[in-house]
PDB file of C-alpha atoms in Angstrom:
ATOM      1  CA  MET C 456     -11.079  20.772  27.372  1.00 80.00           C
ATOM      2  CA  ASP C 457     -13.383  17.959  26.305  1.00 90.00           C
ATOM      3  CA  LEU C 458     -14.852  16.752  23.022  1.00 92.00           C
ATOM      4  CA  ASP C 459     -18.310  18.139  23.806  1.00 93.00           C
ATOM      5  CA  GLN C 460     -16.818  21.617  24.103  1.00 93.00           C
ATOM      6  CA  LEU C 461     -14.947  21.216  20.819  1.00 94.00           C
ATOM      7  CA  LYS C 462     -18.025  19.828  19.028  1.00 93.00           C
ATOM      8  CA  THR C 463     -20.055  22.766  20.299  1.00 93.00           C
ATOM      9  CA  PHE C 464     -17.392  25.250  19.200  1.00 93.00           C
ATOM     10  CA  ASP C 465     -17.288  23.674  15.728  1.00 92.00           C
ATOM     11  CA  ARG C 466     -21.080  23.670  15.452  1.00 91.00           C
ATOM     12  CA  ILE C 467     -21.378  27.355  16.382  1.00 93.00           C
ATOM     13  CA  ALA C 468     -18.614  28.193  13.911  1.00 92.00           C
ATOM     14  CA  ARG C 469     -20.610  26.397  11.204  1.00 89.00           C
ATOM     15  CA  ASP C 470     -23.996  27.927  12.023  1.00 88.00           C
ATOM     16  CA  LEU C 471     -22.809  31.280  13.457  1.00 92.00           C
ATOM     17  CA  SER C 472     -25.650  30.932  15.925  1.00 91.00           C
ATOM     18  CA  PHE C 473     -25.808  29.621  19.477  1.00 92.00           C
ATOM     19  CA  THR C 474     -29.512  28.835  19.004  1.00 92.00           C
ATOM     20  CA  ARG C 475     -29.077  26.792  15.827  1.00 92.00           C
ATOM     21  CA  ALA C 476     -26.042  25.035  17.319  1.00 92.00           C
ATOM     22  CA  ALA C 477     -28.100  24.006  20.359  1.00 93.00           C
ATOM     23  CA  ALA C 478     -30.824  22.584  18.100  1.00 92.00           C
ATOM     24  CA  ALA C 479     -28.295  20.673  15.952  1.00 89.00           C
ATOM     25  CA  LEU C 480     -26.621  19.190  19.025  1.00 91.00           C
ATOM     26  CA  ASN C 481     -29.948  18.481  20.749  1.00 92.00           C
ATOM     27  CA  VAL C 482     -29.017  20.403  23.900  1.00 92.00           C
ATOM     28  CA  THR C 483     -30.280  23.608  25.481  1.00 93.00           C
ATOM     29  CA  GLN C 484     -28.920  27.013  24.545  1.00 92.00           C
ATOM     30  CA  ALA C 485     -27.782  27.397  28.143  1.00 94.00           C
ATOM     31  CA  THR C 486     -25.644  24.260  27.773  1.00 94.00           C
ATOM     32  CA  VAL C 487     -24.077  25.649  24.600  1.00 92.00           C
ATOM     33  CA  SER C 488     -23.252  28.927  26.329  1.00 93.00           C
ATOM     34  CA  MET C 489     -21.850  27.134  29.376  1.00 94.00           C
ATOM     35  CA  ARG C 490     -19.583  24.949  27.224  1.00 93.00           C
ATOM     36  CA  MET C 491     -18.240  27.958  25.355  1.00 93.00           C
ATOM     37  CA  ARG C 492     -17.562  29.915  28.528  1.00 94.00           C
ATOM     38  CA  ALA C 493     -15.680  26.939  29.960  1.00 94.00           C
ATOM     39  CA  LEU C 494     -13.625  26.507  26.771  1.00 93.00           C
ATOM     40  CA  GLU C 495     -12.800  30.198  26.547  1.00 92.00           C
ATOM     41  CA  ASP C 496     -11.794  30.275  30.216  1.00 93.00           C
ATOM     42  CA  LEU C 497      -9.515  27.276  29.642  1.00 93.00           C
ATOM     43  CA  LEU C 498      -7.879  28.812  26.560  1.00 93.00           C
ATOM     44  CA  GLY C 499      -7.770  32.303  28.010  1.00 94.00           C
ATOM     45  CA  VAL C 500      -9.239  33.904  24.876  1.00 94.00           C
ATOM     46  CA  THR C 501     -12.608  34.962  23.460  1.00 94.00           C
ATOM     47  CA  LEU C 502     -13.630  32.702  20.569  1.00 94.00           C
ATOM     48  CA  PHE C 503     -16.791  34.507  19.407  1.00 92.00           C
ATOM     49  CA  ASN C 504     -18.030  38.056  19.076  1.00 92.00           C
ATOM     50  CA  ARG C 505     -21.495  37.850  20.617  1.00 90.00           C
ATOM     51  CA  GLY C 506     -24.248  40.217  19.585  1.00 84.00           C
ATOM     52  CA  ARG C 507     -27.068  40.417  17.071  1.00 84.00           C
ATOM     53  CA  GLN C 508     -24.727  38.431  14.789  1.00 89.00           C
ATOM     54  CA  VAL C 509     -22.266  35.829  16.042  1.00 91.00           C
ATOM     55  CA  THR C 510     -18.827  35.872  14.407  1.00 92.00           C
ATOM     56  CA  LEU C 511     -15.500  34.233  15.107  1.00 93.00           C
ATOM     57  CA  THR C 512     -12.806  36.365  16.658  1.00 93.00           C
ATOM     58  CA  ASP C 513      -9.264  36.236  15.277  1.00 93.00           C
ATOM     59  CA  GLN C 514      -8.423  33.831  18.086  1.00 94.00           C
ATOM     60  CA  GLY C 515     -11.450  31.720  17.207  1.00 92.00           C
ATOM     61  CA  MET C 516     -10.404  31.582  13.540  1.00 93.00           C
ATOM     62  CA  THR C 517      -6.919  30.515  14.591  1.00 93.00           C
ATOM     63  CA  PHE C 518      -8.132  27.794  16.952  1.00 93.00           C
ATOM     64  CA  LEU C 519     -10.841  26.361  14.656  1.00 92.00           C
ATOM     65  CA  PRO C 520      -8.618  24.135  12.427  1.00 92.00           C
ATOM     66  CA  TYR C 521      -6.916  22.697  15.512  1.00 93.00           C
ATOM     67  CA  ALA C 522     -10.249  21.903  17.121  1.00 92.00           C
ATOM     68  CA  ARG C 523     -11.424  20.175  13.956  1.00 90.00           C
ATOM     69  CA  ARG C 524      -8.172  18.237  13.764  1.00 90.00           C
ATOM     70  CA  ILE C 525      -8.705  16.977  17.321  1.00 92.00           C
ATOM     71  CA  LEU C 526     -12.288  15.981  16.515  1.00 89.00           C
ATOM     72  CA  GLY C 527     -11.138  14.210  13.334  1.00 84.00           C
ATOM     73  CA  THR C 528      -8.438  12.302  15.183  1.00 86.00           C
ATOM     74  CA  ALA C 529     -10.909  11.252  17.871  1.00 86.00           C
ATOM     75  CA  GLN C 530     -13.294   9.974  15.175  1.00 80.00           C
ATOM     76  CA  GLU C 531     -10.494   8.029  13.503  1.00 74.00           C
ATOM     77  CA  GLY C 532      -9.625   6.520  16.875  1.00 78.00           C
ATOM     78  CA  ARG C 533     -13.218   5.429  17.440  1.00 74.00           C
ATOM     79  CA  GLU C 534     -13.346   3.864  13.967  1.00 65.00           C
ATOM     80  CA  ALA C 535     -10.082   2.032  14.622  1.00 66.00           C
ATOM     81  CA  LEU C 536     -11.484   0.620  17.866  1.00 69.00           C
ATOM     82  CA  ARG C 537     -14.644  -0.530  16.081  1.00 63.00           C
ATOM     83  CA  ARG C 538     -12.516  -2.288  13.469  1.00 57.00           C
ATOM     84  CA  VAL C 539     -10.516  -4.021  16.188  1.00 60.00           C
ATOM     85  CA  GLU C 540     -13.746  -5.211  17.809  1.00 58.00           C
ATOM     86  CA  ARG C 541     -14.933  -6.639  14.487  1.00 61.00           C
ATOM     87  CA  GLY C 542     -11.495  -7.971  13.581  1.00 77.00           C
ATOM     88  CA  ARG C 543      -8.918  -6.521  11.242  1.00 82.00           C
ATOM     89  CA  VAL C 544      -6.152  -7.780   8.960  1.00 88.00           C
ATOM     90  CA  THR C 545      -3.476  -5.448   7.603  1.00 90.00           C
ATOM     91  CA  VAL C 546      -1.169  -6.258   4.694  1.00 94.00           C
ATOM     92  CA  GLY C 547       1.604  -4.293   3.018  1.00 95.00           C
ATOM     93  CA  SER C 548       2.435  -5.535  -0.481  1.00 95.00           C
ATOM     94  CA  LEU C 549       4.868  -4.668  -3.195  1.00 93.00           C
ATOM     95  CA  ARG C 550       2.922  -2.653  -5.742  1.00 89.00           C
ATOM     96  CA  THR C 551       3.687  -5.124  -8.533  1.00 87.00           C
ATOM     97  CA  LEU C 552       2.016  -7.995  -6.678  1.00 90.00           C
ATOM     98  CA  VAL C 553      -1.241  -6.421  -5.513  1.00 89.00           C
ATOM     99  CA  ALA C 554      -3.206  -7.205  -8.683  1.00 86.00           C
ATOM    100  CA  PRO C 555      -1.870 -10.720  -9.426  1.00 88.00           C
ATOM    101  CA  LEU C 556      -1.726 -11.886  -5.810  1.00 89.00           C
ATOM    102  CA  ILE C 557      -4.137 -10.123  -3.453  1.00 91.00           C
ATOM    103  CA  THR C 558      -7.530 -10.139  -5.204  1.00 89.00           C
ATOM    104  CA  ASP C 559      -8.479 -13.840  -5.239  1.00 92.00           C
ATOM    105  CA  PRO C 560      -7.207 -14.638  -1.707  1.00 93.00           C
ATOM    106  CA  LEU C 561      -9.054 -11.579  -0.418  1.00 92.00           C
ATOM    107  CA  LEU C 562     -12.342 -12.705  -1.987  1.00 92.00           C
ATOM    108  CA  ARG C 563     -11.988 -16.215  -0.546  1.00 93.00           C
ATOM    109  CA  PHE C 564     -11.130 -14.835   2.900  1.00 93.00           C
ATOM    110  CA  GLN C 565     -14.055 -12.394   2.920  1.00 90.00           C
ATOM    111  CA  HIS C 566     -16.410 -15.212   1.940  1.00 91.00           C
ATOM    112  CA  ASN C 567     -15.377 -17.034   5.131  1.00 90.00           C
ATOM    113  CA  TYR C 568     -15.059 -13.895   7.287  1.00 89.00           C
ATOM    114  CA  PRO C 569     -17.653 -11.421   5.966  1.00 87.00           C
ATOM    115  CA  GLY C 570     -17.424  -9.103   8.984  1.00 80.00           C
ATOM    116  CA  ILE C 571     -13.652  -8.681   9.042  1.00 86.00           C
ATOM    117  CA  ASP C 572     -11.943  -5.514   7.796  1.00 85.00           C
ATOM    118  CA  VAL C 573      -8.983  -6.064   5.475  1.00 89.00           C
ATOM    119  CA  VAL C 574      -6.599  -3.187   4.767  1.00 89.00           C
ATOM    120  CA  VAL C 575      -4.124  -3.648   1.902  1.00 93.00           C
ATOM    121  CA  THR C 576      -1.441  -1.002   1.418  1.00 94.00           C
ATOM    122  CA  GLU C 577       0.850  -1.026  -1.604  1.00 93.00           C
ATOM    123  CA  GLY C 578       4.279   0.493  -2.082  1.00 90.00           C
ATOM    124  CA  ARG C 579       7.912  -0.087  -2.833  1.00 90.00           C
ATOM    125  CA  HIS C 580      10.058  -2.403  -0.751  1.00 92.00           C
ATOM    126  CA  THR C 581      11.374   0.340   1.543  1.00 90.00           C
ATOM    127  CA  GLN C 582       7.844   1.618   2.173  1.00 91.00           C
ATOM    128  CA  ILE C 583       6.565  -1.839   3.147  1.00 94.00           C
ATOM    129  CA  ILE C 584       9.581  -2.350   5.423  1.00 92.00           C
ATOM    130  CA  ALA C 585       8.802   0.958   7.158  1.00 90.00           C
ATOM    131  CA  MET C 586       5.167  -0.127   7.664  1.00 90.00           C
ATOM    132  CA  LEU C 587       6.316  -3.414   9.206  1.00 91.00           C
ATOM    133  CA  HIS C 588       8.809  -1.576  11.412  1.00 86.00           C
ATOM    134  CA  GLU C 589       6.118   0.812  12.671  1.00 83.00           C
ATOM    135  CA  ARG C 590       3.683  -2.127  13.008  1.00 83.00           C
ATOM    136  CA  GLU C 591       1.223  -0.424  10.689  1.00 85.00           C
ATOM    137  CA  VAL C 592       0.800  -3.786   8.934  1.00 90.00           C
ATOM    138  CA  GLU C 593       0.969  -7.335  10.273  1.00 89.00           C
ATOM    139  CA  LEU C 594       1.907  -9.095   7.046  1.00 94.00           C
ATOM    140  CA  GLY C 595       4.307  -8.024   4.345  1.00 95.00           C
ATOM    141  CA  ILE C 596       5.095  -9.071   0.789  1.00 95.00           C
ATOM    142  CA  VAL C 597       8.635  -7.846   0.202  1.00 95.00           C
ATOM    143  CA  CYS C 598      11.778  -8.478  -1.834  1.00 94.00           C
ATOM    144  CA  TRP C 599      13.973 -11.196  -0.406  1.00 94.00           C
ATOM    145  CA  PRO C 600      16.454 -11.396   1.192  1.00 92.00           C
ATOM    146  CA  ASN C 601      15.726  -8.144   2.955  1.00 92.00           C
ATOM    147  CA  ILE C 602      18.800  -5.941   3.326  1.00 90.00           C
ATOM    148  CA  ASP C 603      17.045  -2.861   4.656  1.00 88.00           C
ATOM    149  CA  PRO C 604      18.652  -2.052   8.043  1.00 86.00           C
ATOM    150  CA  LEU C 605      15.410  -0.535   9.352  1.00 83.00           C
ATOM    151  CA  CYS C 606      13.837  -3.940   9.916  1.00 83.00           C
ATOM    152  CA  LEU C 607      16.138  -6.944   9.702  1.00 83.00           C
ATOM    153  CA  ASP C 608      14.189  -9.259  12.036  1.00 86.00           C
ATOM    154  CA  LEU C 609      11.524 -10.356   9.540  1.00 91.00           C
ATOM    155  CA  GLU C 610      10.302 -13.949   9.544  1.00 92.00           C
ATOM    156  CA  PRO C 611       9.852 -15.392   6.017  1.00 95.00           C
ATOM    157  CA  LEU C 612       6.926 -17.801   5.755  1.00 95.00           C
ATOM    158  CA  VAL C 613       7.123 -18.511   2.012  1.00 96.00           C
ATOM    159  CA  VAL C 614       9.826 -17.366  -0.423  1.00 96.00           C
ATOM    160  CA  MET C 615       9.015 -17.430  -4.137  1.00 96.00           C
ATOM    161  CA  ARG C 616      11.303 -16.921  -7.146  1.00 95.00           C
ATOM    162  CA  GLU C 617       9.640 -15.249 -10.138  1.00 94.00           C
ATOM    163  CA  ARG C 618      11.074 -14.838 -13.612  1.00 93.00           C
ATOM    164  CA  ALA C 619      11.541 -11.327 -15.026  1.00 93.00           C
ATOM    165  CA  PRO C 620      11.601 -11.777 -18.811  1.00 94.00           C
ATOM    166  CA  LEU C 621      12.682  -9.117 -21.290  1.00 94.00           C
ATOM    167  CA  VAL C 622       9.661  -8.215 -23.438  1.00 96.00           C
ATOM    168  CA  VAL C 623       8.868  -6.192 -26.540  1.00 96.00           C
ATOM    169  CA  SER C 624       5.723  -5.626 -28.569  1.00 96.00           C
ATOM    170  CA  ALA C 625       4.620  -8.181 -31.157  1.00 95.00           C
ATOM    171  CA  GLU C 626       5.328  -5.647 -33.907  1.00 95.00           C
ATOM    172  CA  VAL C 627       8.910  -5.162 -32.742  1.00 95.00           C
ATOM    173  CA  ALA C 628       9.388  -8.917 -32.351  1.00 95.00           C
ATOM    174  CA  ARG C 629       8.401  -9.446 -36.019  1.00 95.00           C
ATOM    175  CA  GLN C 630      11.327  -7.243 -37.066  1.00 95.00           C
ATOM    176  CA  LEU C 631      13.855  -9.260 -35.063  1.00 93.00           C
ATOM    177  CA  GLU C 632      15.678 -12.511 -35.619  1.00 90.00           C
ATOM    178  CA  PRO C 633      14.569 -15.466 -33.458  1.00 87.00           C
ATOM    179  CA  THR C 634      17.536 -14.838 -31.134  1.00 90.00           C
ATOM    180  CA  PRO C 635      18.369 -11.163 -31.574  1.00 93.00           C
ATOM    181  CA  SER C 636      21.368  -9.397 -30.093  1.00 92.00           C
ATOM    182  CA  ILE C 637      20.653  -6.609 -27.660  1.00 91.00           C
ATOM    183  CA  ASP C 638      22.055  -4.087 -30.155  1.00 91.00           C
ATOM    184  CA  GLU C 639      19.543  -5.250 -32.764  1.00 93.00           C
ATOM    185  CA  VAL C 640      16.745  -4.753 -30.264  1.00 93.00           C
ATOM    186  CA  LEU C 641      17.922  -1.305 -29.227  1.00 92.00           C
ATOM    187  CA  ALA C 642      18.282  -0.253 -32.885  1.00 93.00           C
ATOM    188  CA  ILE C 643      14.496  -0.621 -33.220  1.00 94.00           C
ATOM    189  CA  VAL C 644      13.192   0.279 -29.762  1.00 92.00           C
ATOM    190  CA  PRO C 645      14.013   3.842 -28.692  1.00 82.00           C
ATOM    191  CA  GLN C 646      14.142   3.404 -24.924  1.00 91.00           C
ATOM    192  CA  VAL C 647      14.470   0.984 -22.040  1.00 93.00           C
ATOM    193  CA  ILE C 648      11.813   0.783 -19.318  1.00 91.00           C
ATOM    194  CA  SER C 649      13.289   0.805 -15.823  1.00 85.00           C
ATOM    195  CA  LEU C 650      11.023  -0.282 -12.989  1.00 79.00           C
ATOM    196  CA  PHE C 651      13.413  -0.741 -10.032  1.00 74.00           C
ATOM    197  CA  TRP C 652      11.720  -3.863  -8.695  1.00 77.00           C
ATOM    198  CA  TRP C 653      14.848  -5.056  -6.941  1.00 79.00           C
ATOM    199  CA  GLN C 654      16.440  -3.740  -3.772  1.00 83.00           C
ATOM    200  CA  VAL C 655      19.702  -3.612  -5.734  1.00 83.00           C
ATOM    201  CA  GLU C 656      19.319  -3.449  -9.503  1.00 83.00           C
ATOM    202  CA  PRO C 657      21.012  -6.418 -11.246  1.00 86.00           C
ATOM    203  CA  ASP C 658      24.072  -5.636 -13.338  1.00 87.00           C
ATOM    204  CA  GLN C 659      22.473  -6.693 -16.604  1.00 87.00           C
ATOM    205  CA  ALA C 660      19.438  -4.465 -16.025  1.00 87.00           C
ATOM    206  CA  SER C 661      21.789  -1.541 -15.398  1.00 88.00           C
ATOM    207  CA  ALA C 662      23.851  -2.495 -18.456  1.00 88.00           C
ATOM    208  CA  LEU C 663      20.723  -2.521 -20.616  1.00 88.00           C
ATOM    209  CA  CYS C 664      19.879   1.041 -19.522  1.00 87.00           C
ATOM    210  CA  ARG C 665      23.417   2.212 -20.220  1.00 88.00           C
ATOM    211  CA  ARG C 666      23.418   0.786 -23.753  1.00 89.00           C
ATOM    212  CA  ALA C 667      20.044   2.288 -24.689  1.00 89.00           C
ATOM    213  CA  ARG C 668      19.626   5.719 -26.203  1.00 89.00           C
ATOM    214  CA  SER C 669      17.385   6.636 -23.286  1.00 91.00           C
ATOM    215  CA  SER C 670      15.550   5.100 -20.364  1.00 90.00           C
ATOM    216  CA  VAL C 671      12.391   5.967 -18.485  1.00 90.00           C
ATOM    217  CA  GLU C 672      11.106   4.908 -15.068  1.00 88.00           C
ATOM    218  CA  LEU C 673       7.357   4.264 -14.957  1.00 86.00           C
ATOM    219  CA  PRO C 674       4.758   2.375 -12.932  1.00 86.00           C
ATOM    220  CA  VAL C 675       3.834  -1.022 -14.351  1.00 87.00           C
ATOM    221  CA  GLU C 676       0.621  -0.184 -16.201  1.00 89.00           C
ATOM    222  CA  PRO C 677       1.866   2.803 -18.234  1.00 92.00           C
ATOM    223  CA  ALA C 678       5.167   0.975 -18.793  1.00 92.00           C
ATOM    224  CA  LEU C 679       3.322  -1.979 -20.315  1.00 93.00           C
ATOM    225  CA  ARG C 680       1.310   0.316 -22.575  1.00 93.00           C
ATOM    226  CA  LEU C 681       4.537   1.912 -23.790  1.00 93.00           C
ATOM    227  CA  VAL C 682       6.017  -1.502 -24.602  1.00 95.00           C
ATOM    228  CA  GLU C 683       2.820  -2.670 -26.354  1.00 95.00           C
ATOM    229  CA  ARG C 684       3.031   0.393 -28.602  1.00 94.00           C
ATOM    230  CA  GLY C 685       6.581  -0.526 -29.604  1.00 94.00           C
ATOM    231  CA  GLU C 686       8.108   2.423 -27.762  1.00 93.00           C
ATOM    232  CA  GLY C 687      10.060   0.529 -25.125  1.00 92.00           C
ATOM    233  CA  VAL C 688      11.727  -2.691 -24.001  1.00 94.00           C
ATOM    234  CA  GLY C 689      12.198  -3.807 -20.436  1.00 93.00           C
ATOM    235  CA  TYR C 690      12.354  -6.515 -17.816  1.00 93.00           C
ATOM    236  CA  PHE C 691       8.921  -7.208 -16.339  1.00 93.00           C
ATOM    237  CA  LEU C 692       7.868  -9.710 -13.728  1.00 92.00           C
ATOM    238  CA  GLU C 693       6.227 -12.711 -15.337  1.00 93.00           C
ATOM    239  CA  SER C 694       2.990 -12.176 -13.417  1.00 91.00           C
ATOM    240  CA  SER C 695       2.759  -8.672 -14.949  1.00 91.00           C
ATOM    241  CA  VAL C 696       3.159  -9.781 -18.572  1.00 93.00           C
ATOM    242  CA  ARG C 697       1.510 -13.204 -18.535  1.00 92.00           C
ATOM    243  CA  GLU C 698      -1.766 -11.980 -20.047  1.00 93.00           C
ATOM    244  CA  GLY C 699      -0.021  -9.801 -22.610  1.00 95.00           C
ATOM    245  CA  VAL C 700       2.192 -12.674 -23.771  1.00 95.00           C
ATOM    246  CA  ALA C 701      -0.761 -15.068 -23.900  1.00 95.00           C
ATOM    247  CA  SER C 702      -2.779 -12.614 -26.013  1.00 95.00           C
ATOM    248  CA  GLY C 703       0.128 -11.999 -28.384  1.00 95.00           C
ATOM    249  CA  LYS C 704       0.514  -8.308 -27.556  1.00 95.00           C
ATOM    250  CA  LEU C 705       3.880  -8.945 -25.919  1.00 96.00           C
ATOM    251  CA  VAL C 706       6.728 -11.268 -26.838  1.00 96.00           C
ATOM    252  CA  GLU C 707       9.570 -12.504 -24.666  1.00 95.00           C
ATOM    253  CA  ILE C 708      13.034 -12.156 -26.179  1.00 94.00           C
ATOM    254  CA  ALA C 709      16.317 -13.652 -25.009  1.00 91.00           C
ATOM    255  CA  PRO C 710      19.412 -11.877 -26.349  1.00 92.00           C
ATOM    256  CA  PRO C 711      22.305 -14.367 -25.944  1.00 90.00           C
ATOM    257  CA  GLU C 712      24.544 -11.854 -24.156  1.00 86.00           C
ATOM    258  CA  PHE C 713      21.882 -11.218 -21.485  1.00 85.00           C
ATOM    259  CA  GLY C 714      20.965 -14.023 -19.115  1.00 81.00           C
ATOM    260  CA  GLU C 715      17.599 -14.572 -17.475  1.00 85.00           C
ATOM    261  CA  LEU C 716      16.624 -12.381 -14.536  1.00 91.00           C
ATOM    262  CA  TYR C 717      14.394 -13.225 -11.591  1.00 92.00           C
ATOM    263  CA  ARG C 718      13.219 -11.677  -8.347  1.00 92.00           C
ATOM    264  CA  ASP C 719      12.782 -13.426  -5.008  1.00 94.00           C
ATOM    265  CA  THR C 720       9.775 -12.315  -2.979  1.00 95.00           C
ATOM    266  CA  ALA C 721       8.737 -13.358   0.521  1.00 96.00           C
ATOM    267  CA  LEU C 722       5.551 -13.396   2.551  1.00 95.00           C
ATOM    268  CA  VAL C 723       6.830 -12.170   5.934  1.00 95.00           C
ATOM    269  CA  VAL C 724       5.746 -11.246   9.461  1.00 93.00           C
ATOM    270  CA  ARG C 725       7.539  -9.328  12.202  1.00 87.00           C
ATOM    271  CA  SER C 726       6.666 -12.007  14.715  1.00 86.00           C
ATOM    272  CA  LYS C 727       5.413 -15.552  14.318  1.00 87.00           C
ATOM    273  CA  SER C 728       3.049 -14.874  17.214  1.00 85.00           C
ATOM    274  CA  VAL C 729       0.598 -13.211  14.793  1.00 85.00           C
ATOM    275  CA  LEU C 730      -0.160 -16.705  13.492  1.00 88.00           C
ATOM    276  CA  GLU C 731      -1.748 -17.524  16.835  1.00 86.00           C
ATOM    277  CA  ARG C 732      -4.794 -15.519  15.696  1.00 85.00           C
ATOM    278  CA  PRO C 733      -6.932 -18.019  13.718  1.00 87.00           C
ATOM    279  CA  MET C 734      -8.392 -15.292  11.498  1.00 88.00           C
ATOM    280  CA  LEU C 735      -4.978 -13.938  10.515  1.00 88.00           C
ATOM    281  CA  ARG C 736      -3.579 -17.442  10.125  1.00 90.00           C
ATOM    282  CA  ASP C 737      -6.339 -18.274   7.650  1.00 92.00           C
ATOM    283  CA  PHE C 738      -5.658 -15.132   5.628  1.00 93.00           C
ATOM    284  CA  VAL C 739      -1.937 -15.949   5.482  1.00 93.00           C
ATOM    285  CA  GLN C 740      -2.776 -19.417   4.189  1.00 94.00           C
ATOM    286  CA  GLU C 741      -5.060 -17.977   1.512  1.00 94.00           C
ATOM    287  CA  LEU C 742      -2.300 -15.608   0.399  1.00 93.00           C
ATOM    288  CA  ALA C 743       0.312 -18.364   0.419  1.00 93.00           C
ATOM    289  CA  ARG C 744      -1.897 -20.571  -1.749  1.00 93.00           C
ATOM    290  CA  ASP C 745      -1.737 -18.094  -4.642  1.00 92.00           C
ATOM    291  CA  PHE C 746       1.766 -16.941  -3.766  1.00 91.00           C
ATOM    292  CA  ARG C 747       3.090 -20.423  -4.506  1.00 91.00           C
ATOM    293  CA  CYS C 748       1.497 -20.338  -7.968  1.00 90.00           C
ATOM    294  CA  LEU C 749       3.250 -17.158  -9.121  1.00 90.00           C
ATOM    295  CA  GLY C 750       6.689 -18.688  -9.350  1.00 91.00           C
ATOM    296  CA  ARG C 751       8.975 -21.392  -7.980  1.00 93.00           C
ATOM    297  CA  VAL C 752       8.889 -21.779  -4.201  1.00 95.00           C
ATOM    298  CA  ILE C 753      12.436 -21.890  -2.843  1.00 95.00           C
ATOM    299  CA  GLU C 754      11.565 -21.847   0.866  1.00 95.00           C
ATOM    300  CA  ASP C 755       8.332 -22.756   2.646  1.00 94.00           C
ATOM    301  CA  ARG C 756       8.033 -22.661   6.434  1.00 93.00           C
ATOM    302  CA  LEU C 757       4.352 -21.855   6.654  1.00 92.00           C
ATOM    303  CA  ALA C 758       2.956 -25.329   7.367  1.00 89.00           C
ATOM    304  CA  GLU C 759       5.459 -25.819  10.174  1.00 89.00           C
ATOM    305  CA  GLU C 760       4.754 -22.409  11.697  1.00 87.00           C
ATOM    306  CA  VAL C 761       0.964 -22.817  11.427  1.00 85.00           C
ATOM    307  CA  GLU C 762       1.126 -26.194  13.165  1.00 83.00           C
ATOM    308  CA  ARG C 763       3.253 -24.680  15.915  1.00 83.00           C
ATOM    309  CA  ALA C 764       0.941 -21.684  16.390  1.00 77.00           C
ATOM    310  CA  ALA C 765      -2.347 -23.585  16.237  1.00 71.00           C
TER     311      ALA C 765
END
């Protein structure tokens, strides 16, 4: 069984004509017939009812989706090889950091490497860890330290600590004292937003959910809209609420019985050897440049590793 036979089978199934299939494939009708006889002999079934009108047999109908799946996989493989020839960078990032972190470094990198494919995949921490484990991505932006047993051998290049302030809408903030208690906040706001940004949720985030009348888990964007409308309160990463706070739509609050939260995030690789590729090394440096601006850097090995790999 070869791809030409499968392409011919698919074409006949589309056109229901050996003649039209031969014209579409730019081969002779004899070649089309020969390919189908060879495929049917290999499979041990008849794929088409031949006559004044060509139709698929039951066996042909059954085999068709599998043939198309093989053709699709072969096409994906060819595309992957083309991307490798051109050059390719793959990144898996925590969903909350794609917008504030990836865009500007990507634009700068593509300006310097216009022919390189960049694939950015977003997800939760466990999803990014799985991608790194399966080597689907070369770089990862994950929570740190990583405690996921699936992939414990990650190499942190830069580790950044980002604040996670508690925020409410400006309207809710106007009804509160300058330093409100958490009970005063929850008397006005009906529910707590839970985003599960940490590998293990901090005690005070859990305590806030327990003390609220209700809680809801949402992605960042709809969660922010809920807070802006005065319908929720929650801990958000500073990079997610910076614009809202600056515009006055959101206000940080600091109930005295609840301390400040933060999340540590790391730019990681499975192996430092990936930095030996100049293209990938440059992309890592572009990412790290903005990564350092999101919060307070608590560990930075990148310069040392780049010098060693160069």
